[in-house]
Coordinates of C-alpha atoms and ligand atoms in Angstrom, one line a residue:
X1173 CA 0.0 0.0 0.0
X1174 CA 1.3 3.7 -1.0
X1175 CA 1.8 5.4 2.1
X1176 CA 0.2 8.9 2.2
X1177 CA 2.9 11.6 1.4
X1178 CA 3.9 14.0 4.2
X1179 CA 4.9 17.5 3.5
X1180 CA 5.3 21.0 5.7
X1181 CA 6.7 24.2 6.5
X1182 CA 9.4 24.7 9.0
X1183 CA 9.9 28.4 10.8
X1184 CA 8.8 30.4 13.6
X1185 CA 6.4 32.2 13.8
X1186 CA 4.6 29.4 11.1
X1187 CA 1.0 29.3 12.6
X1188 CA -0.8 32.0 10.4
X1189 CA 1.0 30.6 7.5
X1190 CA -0.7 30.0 4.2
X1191 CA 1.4 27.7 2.6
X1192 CA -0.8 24.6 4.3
X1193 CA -3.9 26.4 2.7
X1194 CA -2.2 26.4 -0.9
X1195 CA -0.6 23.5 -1.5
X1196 CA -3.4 21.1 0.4
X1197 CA -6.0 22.9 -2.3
X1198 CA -3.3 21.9 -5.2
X1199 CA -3.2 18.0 -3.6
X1200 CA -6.7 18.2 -3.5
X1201 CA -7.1 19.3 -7.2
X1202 CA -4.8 17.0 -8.5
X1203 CA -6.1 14.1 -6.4
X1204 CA -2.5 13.0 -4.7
X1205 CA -2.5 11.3 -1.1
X1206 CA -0.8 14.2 0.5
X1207 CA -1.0 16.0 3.2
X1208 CA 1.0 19.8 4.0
X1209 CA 1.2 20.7 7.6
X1210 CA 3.0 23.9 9.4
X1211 CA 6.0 22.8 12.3
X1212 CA 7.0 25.3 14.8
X1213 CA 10.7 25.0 14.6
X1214 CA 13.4 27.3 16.4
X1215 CA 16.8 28.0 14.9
X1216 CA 18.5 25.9 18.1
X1217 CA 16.2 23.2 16.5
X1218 CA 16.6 23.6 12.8
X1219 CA 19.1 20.7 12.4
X1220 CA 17.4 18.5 14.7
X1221 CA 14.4 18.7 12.3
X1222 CA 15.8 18.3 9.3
X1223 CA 17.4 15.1 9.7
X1224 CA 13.7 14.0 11.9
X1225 CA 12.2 15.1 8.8
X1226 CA 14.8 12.7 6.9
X1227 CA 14.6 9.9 9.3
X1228 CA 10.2 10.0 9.6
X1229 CA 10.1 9.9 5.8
X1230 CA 8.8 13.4 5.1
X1231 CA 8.7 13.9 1.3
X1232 CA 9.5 17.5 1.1
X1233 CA 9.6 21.1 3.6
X1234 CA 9.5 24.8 3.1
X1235 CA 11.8 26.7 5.3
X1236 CA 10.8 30.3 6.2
X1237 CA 11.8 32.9 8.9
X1238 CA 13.9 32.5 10.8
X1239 CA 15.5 29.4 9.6
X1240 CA 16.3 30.3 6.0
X1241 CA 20.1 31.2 6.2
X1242 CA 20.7 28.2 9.4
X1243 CA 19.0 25.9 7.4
X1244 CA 22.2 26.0 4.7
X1245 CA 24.4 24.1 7.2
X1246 CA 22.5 20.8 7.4
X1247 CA 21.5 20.4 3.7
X1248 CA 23.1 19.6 0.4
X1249 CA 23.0 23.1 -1.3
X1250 CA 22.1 23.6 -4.5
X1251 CA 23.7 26.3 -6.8
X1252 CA 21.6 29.2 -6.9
X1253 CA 20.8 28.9 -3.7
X1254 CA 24.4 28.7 -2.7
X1255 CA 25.0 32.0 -4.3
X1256 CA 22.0 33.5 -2.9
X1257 CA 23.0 31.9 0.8
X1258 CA 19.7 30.5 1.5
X1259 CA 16.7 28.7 0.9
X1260 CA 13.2 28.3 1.4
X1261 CA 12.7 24.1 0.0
X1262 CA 13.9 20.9 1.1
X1263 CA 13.4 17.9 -1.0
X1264 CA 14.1 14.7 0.6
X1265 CA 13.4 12.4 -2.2
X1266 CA 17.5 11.4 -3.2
X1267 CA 17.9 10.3 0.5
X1268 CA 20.4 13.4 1.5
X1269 CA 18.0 16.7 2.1
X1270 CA 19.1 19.1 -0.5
X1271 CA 18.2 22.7 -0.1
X1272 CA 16.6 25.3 -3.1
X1273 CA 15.7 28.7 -2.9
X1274 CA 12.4 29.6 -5.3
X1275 CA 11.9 32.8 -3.4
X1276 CA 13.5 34.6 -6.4
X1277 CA 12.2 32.4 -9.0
X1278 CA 8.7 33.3 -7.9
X1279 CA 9.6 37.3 -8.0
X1280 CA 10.5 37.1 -11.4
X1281 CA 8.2 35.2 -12.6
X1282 CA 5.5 37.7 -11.5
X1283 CA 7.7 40.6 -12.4
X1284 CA 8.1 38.8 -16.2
X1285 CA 4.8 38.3 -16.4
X1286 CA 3.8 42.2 -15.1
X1287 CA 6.5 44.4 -17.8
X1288 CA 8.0 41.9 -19.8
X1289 CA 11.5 42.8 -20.2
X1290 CA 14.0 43.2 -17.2
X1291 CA 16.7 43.5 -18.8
X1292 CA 18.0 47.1 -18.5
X1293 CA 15.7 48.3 -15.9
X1294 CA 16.0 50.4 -13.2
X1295 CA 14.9 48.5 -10.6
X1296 CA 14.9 49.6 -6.4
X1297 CA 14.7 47.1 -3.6
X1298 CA 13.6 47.6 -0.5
X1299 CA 15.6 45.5 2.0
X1300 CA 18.7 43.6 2.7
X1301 CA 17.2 40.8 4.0
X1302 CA 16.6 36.8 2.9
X1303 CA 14.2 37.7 0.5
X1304 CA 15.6 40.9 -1.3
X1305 CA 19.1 38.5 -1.1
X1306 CA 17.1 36.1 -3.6
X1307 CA 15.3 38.6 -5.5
X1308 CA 18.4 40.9 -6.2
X1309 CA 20.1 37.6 -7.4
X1310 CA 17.8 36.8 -10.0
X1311 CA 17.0 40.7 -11.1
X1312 CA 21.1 41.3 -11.3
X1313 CA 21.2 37.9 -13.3
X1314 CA 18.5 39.1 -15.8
X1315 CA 20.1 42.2 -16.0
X1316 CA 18.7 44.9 -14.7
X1317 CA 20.5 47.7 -13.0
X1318 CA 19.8 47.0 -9.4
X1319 CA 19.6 49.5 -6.6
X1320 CA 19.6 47.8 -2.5
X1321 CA 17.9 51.0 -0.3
X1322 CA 18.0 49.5 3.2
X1323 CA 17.6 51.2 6.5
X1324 CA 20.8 49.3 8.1
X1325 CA 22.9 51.1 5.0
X1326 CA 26.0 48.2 5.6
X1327 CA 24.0 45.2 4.9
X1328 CA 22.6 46.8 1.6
X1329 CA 26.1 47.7 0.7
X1330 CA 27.3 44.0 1.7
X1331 CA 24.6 42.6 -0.4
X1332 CA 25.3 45.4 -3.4
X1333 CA 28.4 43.7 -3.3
X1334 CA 27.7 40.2 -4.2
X1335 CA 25.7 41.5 -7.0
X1336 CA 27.2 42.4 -10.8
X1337 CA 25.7 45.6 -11.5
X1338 CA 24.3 47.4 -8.1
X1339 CA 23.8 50.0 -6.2
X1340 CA 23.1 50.6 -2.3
X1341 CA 21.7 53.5 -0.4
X1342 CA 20.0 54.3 2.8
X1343 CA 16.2 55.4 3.7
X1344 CA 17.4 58.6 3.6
X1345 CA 17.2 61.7 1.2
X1346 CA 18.5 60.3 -1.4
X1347 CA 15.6 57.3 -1.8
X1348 CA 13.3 60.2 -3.1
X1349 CA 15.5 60.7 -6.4
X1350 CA 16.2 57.1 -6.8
X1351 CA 12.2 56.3 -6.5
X1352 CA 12.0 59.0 -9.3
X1353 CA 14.7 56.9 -11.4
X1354 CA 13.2 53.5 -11.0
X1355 CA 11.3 51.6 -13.4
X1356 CA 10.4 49.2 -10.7
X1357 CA 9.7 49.6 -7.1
X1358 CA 9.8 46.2 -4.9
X1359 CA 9.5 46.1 -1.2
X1360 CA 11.2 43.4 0.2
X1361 CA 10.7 44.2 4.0
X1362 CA 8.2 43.7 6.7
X1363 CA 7.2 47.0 6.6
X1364 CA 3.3 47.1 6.0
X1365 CA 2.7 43.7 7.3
X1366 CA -0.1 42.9 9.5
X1367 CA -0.4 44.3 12.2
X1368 CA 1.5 47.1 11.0
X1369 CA -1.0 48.0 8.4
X1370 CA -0.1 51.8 8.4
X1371 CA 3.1 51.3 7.2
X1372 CA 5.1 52.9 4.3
X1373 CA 9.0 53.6 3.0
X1374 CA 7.5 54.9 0.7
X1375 CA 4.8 57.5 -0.8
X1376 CA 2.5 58.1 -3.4
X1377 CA 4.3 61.6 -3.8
X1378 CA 7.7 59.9 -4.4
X1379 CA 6.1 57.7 -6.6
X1380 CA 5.4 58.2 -11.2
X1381 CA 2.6 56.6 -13.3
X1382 CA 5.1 54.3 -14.9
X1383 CA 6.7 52.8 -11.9
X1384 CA 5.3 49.4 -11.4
X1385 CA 5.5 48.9 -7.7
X1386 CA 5.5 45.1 -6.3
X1387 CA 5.2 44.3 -2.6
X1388 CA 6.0 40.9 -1.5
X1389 CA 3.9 41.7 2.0
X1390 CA 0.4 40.1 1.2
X1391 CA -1.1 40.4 4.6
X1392 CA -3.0 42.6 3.7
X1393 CA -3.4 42.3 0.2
X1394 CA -3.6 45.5 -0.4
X1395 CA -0.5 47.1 1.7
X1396 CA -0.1 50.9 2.3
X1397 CA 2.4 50.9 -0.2
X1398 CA 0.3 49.4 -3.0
X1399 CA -2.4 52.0 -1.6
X1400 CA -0.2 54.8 -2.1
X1401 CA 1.1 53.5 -5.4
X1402 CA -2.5 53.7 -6.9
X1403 CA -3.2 57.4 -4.9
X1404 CA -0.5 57.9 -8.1
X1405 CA -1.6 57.1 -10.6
X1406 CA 1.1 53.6 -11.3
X1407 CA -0.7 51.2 -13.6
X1408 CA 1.2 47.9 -12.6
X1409 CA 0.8 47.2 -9.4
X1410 CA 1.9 43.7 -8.1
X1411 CA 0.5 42.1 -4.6
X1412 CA 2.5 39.5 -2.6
X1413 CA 0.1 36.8 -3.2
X1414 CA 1.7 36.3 -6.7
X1415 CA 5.0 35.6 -5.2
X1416 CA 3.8 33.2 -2.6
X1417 CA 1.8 31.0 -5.1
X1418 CA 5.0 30.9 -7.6
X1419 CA 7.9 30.3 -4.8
X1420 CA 5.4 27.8 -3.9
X1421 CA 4.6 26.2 -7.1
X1422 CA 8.1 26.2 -8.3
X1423 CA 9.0 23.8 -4.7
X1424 CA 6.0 21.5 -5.8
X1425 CA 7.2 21.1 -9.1
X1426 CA 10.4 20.1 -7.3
X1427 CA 9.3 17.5 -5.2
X1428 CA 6.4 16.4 -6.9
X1429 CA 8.3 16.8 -10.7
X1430 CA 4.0 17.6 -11.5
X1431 CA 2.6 20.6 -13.1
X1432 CA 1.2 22.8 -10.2
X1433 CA -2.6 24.3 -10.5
X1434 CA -1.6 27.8 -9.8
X1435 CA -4.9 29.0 -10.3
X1436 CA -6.4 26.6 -7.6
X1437 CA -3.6 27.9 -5.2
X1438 CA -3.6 31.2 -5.9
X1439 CA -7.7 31.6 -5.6
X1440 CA -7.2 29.3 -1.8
X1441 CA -4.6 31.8 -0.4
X1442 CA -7.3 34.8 -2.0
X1443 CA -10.4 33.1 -0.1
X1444 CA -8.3 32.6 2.8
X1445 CA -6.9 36.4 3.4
X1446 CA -10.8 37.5 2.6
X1447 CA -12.2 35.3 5.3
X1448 CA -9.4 36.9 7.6
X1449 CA -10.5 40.3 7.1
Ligands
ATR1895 P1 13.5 38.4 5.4 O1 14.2 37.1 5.4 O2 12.0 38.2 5.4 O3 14.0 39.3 4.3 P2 15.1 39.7 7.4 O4 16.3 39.0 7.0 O5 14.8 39.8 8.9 O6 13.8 39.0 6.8 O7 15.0 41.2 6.7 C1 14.0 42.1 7.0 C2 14.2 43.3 6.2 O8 13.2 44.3 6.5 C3 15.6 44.0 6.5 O9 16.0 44.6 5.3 C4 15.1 45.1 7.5 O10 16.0 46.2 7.6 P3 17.4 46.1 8.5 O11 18.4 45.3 7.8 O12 17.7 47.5 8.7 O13 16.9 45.4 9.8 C5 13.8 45.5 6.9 N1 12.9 46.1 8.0 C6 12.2 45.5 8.9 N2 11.5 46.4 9.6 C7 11.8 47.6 9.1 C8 11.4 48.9 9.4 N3 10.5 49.2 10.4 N4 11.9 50.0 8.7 C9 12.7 49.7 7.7 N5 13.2 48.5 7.3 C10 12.7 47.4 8.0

């Protein structure tokens, strides 16, 4: 008899996470016995639960705050996500756990699908942090002309530094003229996130019609910042919910080599964030 597959999330805080929510729907759309749970998991703990994860037969794990970067020294690492020192999945199906990171893939894919070409852009991110590391990779890789603005200046000029082409500022004076430079805004901090609702780095006067701005918070959907953006008159403007479903369907492509329903997961994390309003 198949045993049903087991697969989860590992981080902390993980309880309000939707990942569960999406990839249970996509299980349950393409009739696999799996199941997707969420596993509080501290950074003393991280090793501990990777090779349990190993030993218990668990197919496949996200890895989110804080455990991305720890997570690195108990895995097999692949490329990428070598370079981008971290990751997000863990597939367990060669025996050794080996560790991806489809945080960036997920950004560009919903910045691709948004204006097309990156190549050449202007593009300003918001944050130093795990998830600016990955999408800064990818951006840099495409091409585009990258600028880090963080509000610890040193860690954007660290990570400006492990990139081809970039840039790195503070949150200071000069992010107003660099906003007006940009062809594409992307926040890759917390700021914004529930239950900071009221939060913004930046403003709709900072802001021009042709910036597309993309804010990888999406609870709440809407952020300040995507508020402010449209106070503005930008056309594009790109939610976090995108991202999640694509970092999400790019790790069940990996451990399940299937073709993800991104519409069934993306409409599941939708329902979900409307019936927490
Ligand atoms: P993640 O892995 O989600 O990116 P992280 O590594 O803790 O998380 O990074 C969080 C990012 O949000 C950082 O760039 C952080 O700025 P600092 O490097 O200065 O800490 C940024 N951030 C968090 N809260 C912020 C705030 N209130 N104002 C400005 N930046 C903030």
């Amino acid at each position: 008899m198949n045993m049903k597959k087991i697969y989860g999330i590992i981080g902390d805080p993980v309880s309000h996470s939707l990942s569960p929510t999406m990839h249970n729907a996509a299980f349950e759309k393409l009739g696999m016995d799996a199941i997707y749970l969420a596993f509080r998991v501290s950074p003393e703990e991280v090793g501990d639960a990777i090779r349990g994860g190993k030993s218990l037969g668990i197919a496949g794990l996200n890895v989110t705050i804080p455990l991305k970067e720890k997570a690195l020294f108990f895995v097999n690492v692949e490329e990428v996500a070598k370079k981008i020192g971290a990751i997000n999945t863990l597939d367990f199906s060669s025996g050794t756990p080996v560790g991806y990171n489809t945080d960036g893939i997920g950004s560009l894919r919903v910045l691709k699908e948004t204006t097309c070409e990156i190549n050449g852009k202007n593009v300003l991110i918001l944050g130093a942090g795990g998830a600016a590391k990955a999408i800064s990779f990818y951006l840099d890789t495409d091409g585009a002309r990258v600028t880090i603005a963080n509000r610890t200046k040193e860690r954007a000029t660290q990570l400006a530094s492990k990139l081809r082409n970039a840039d790195s500022i503070g949150l200071d004076s000069e992010l107003r003229k660099y906003v007006k430079d940009s062809d594409i805004l992307i926040n890759a901090t917390s700021v914004g996130m529930y239950p900071n609702e009221d939060a913004t780095l930046v403003n709709a006067d900072m802001m021009h019609p042709d910036l597309v701005v993309f804010d990888i918070v999406y609870n709440p959907m809407e952020t300040k910042l995507l508020n402010e953006a449209k106070r503005a008159g930008v056309k594009k403007v790109v939610d976090g919910v995108k991202m999640l479903v694509y970092q999400g369907a790019a790790s069940f492509k990996i451990w399940t080599k299937r073709e993800p329903p991104i519409n069934v997961m993306e409409n599941a994390v939708r329902e979900a964030l409307i019936r927490k309003l």
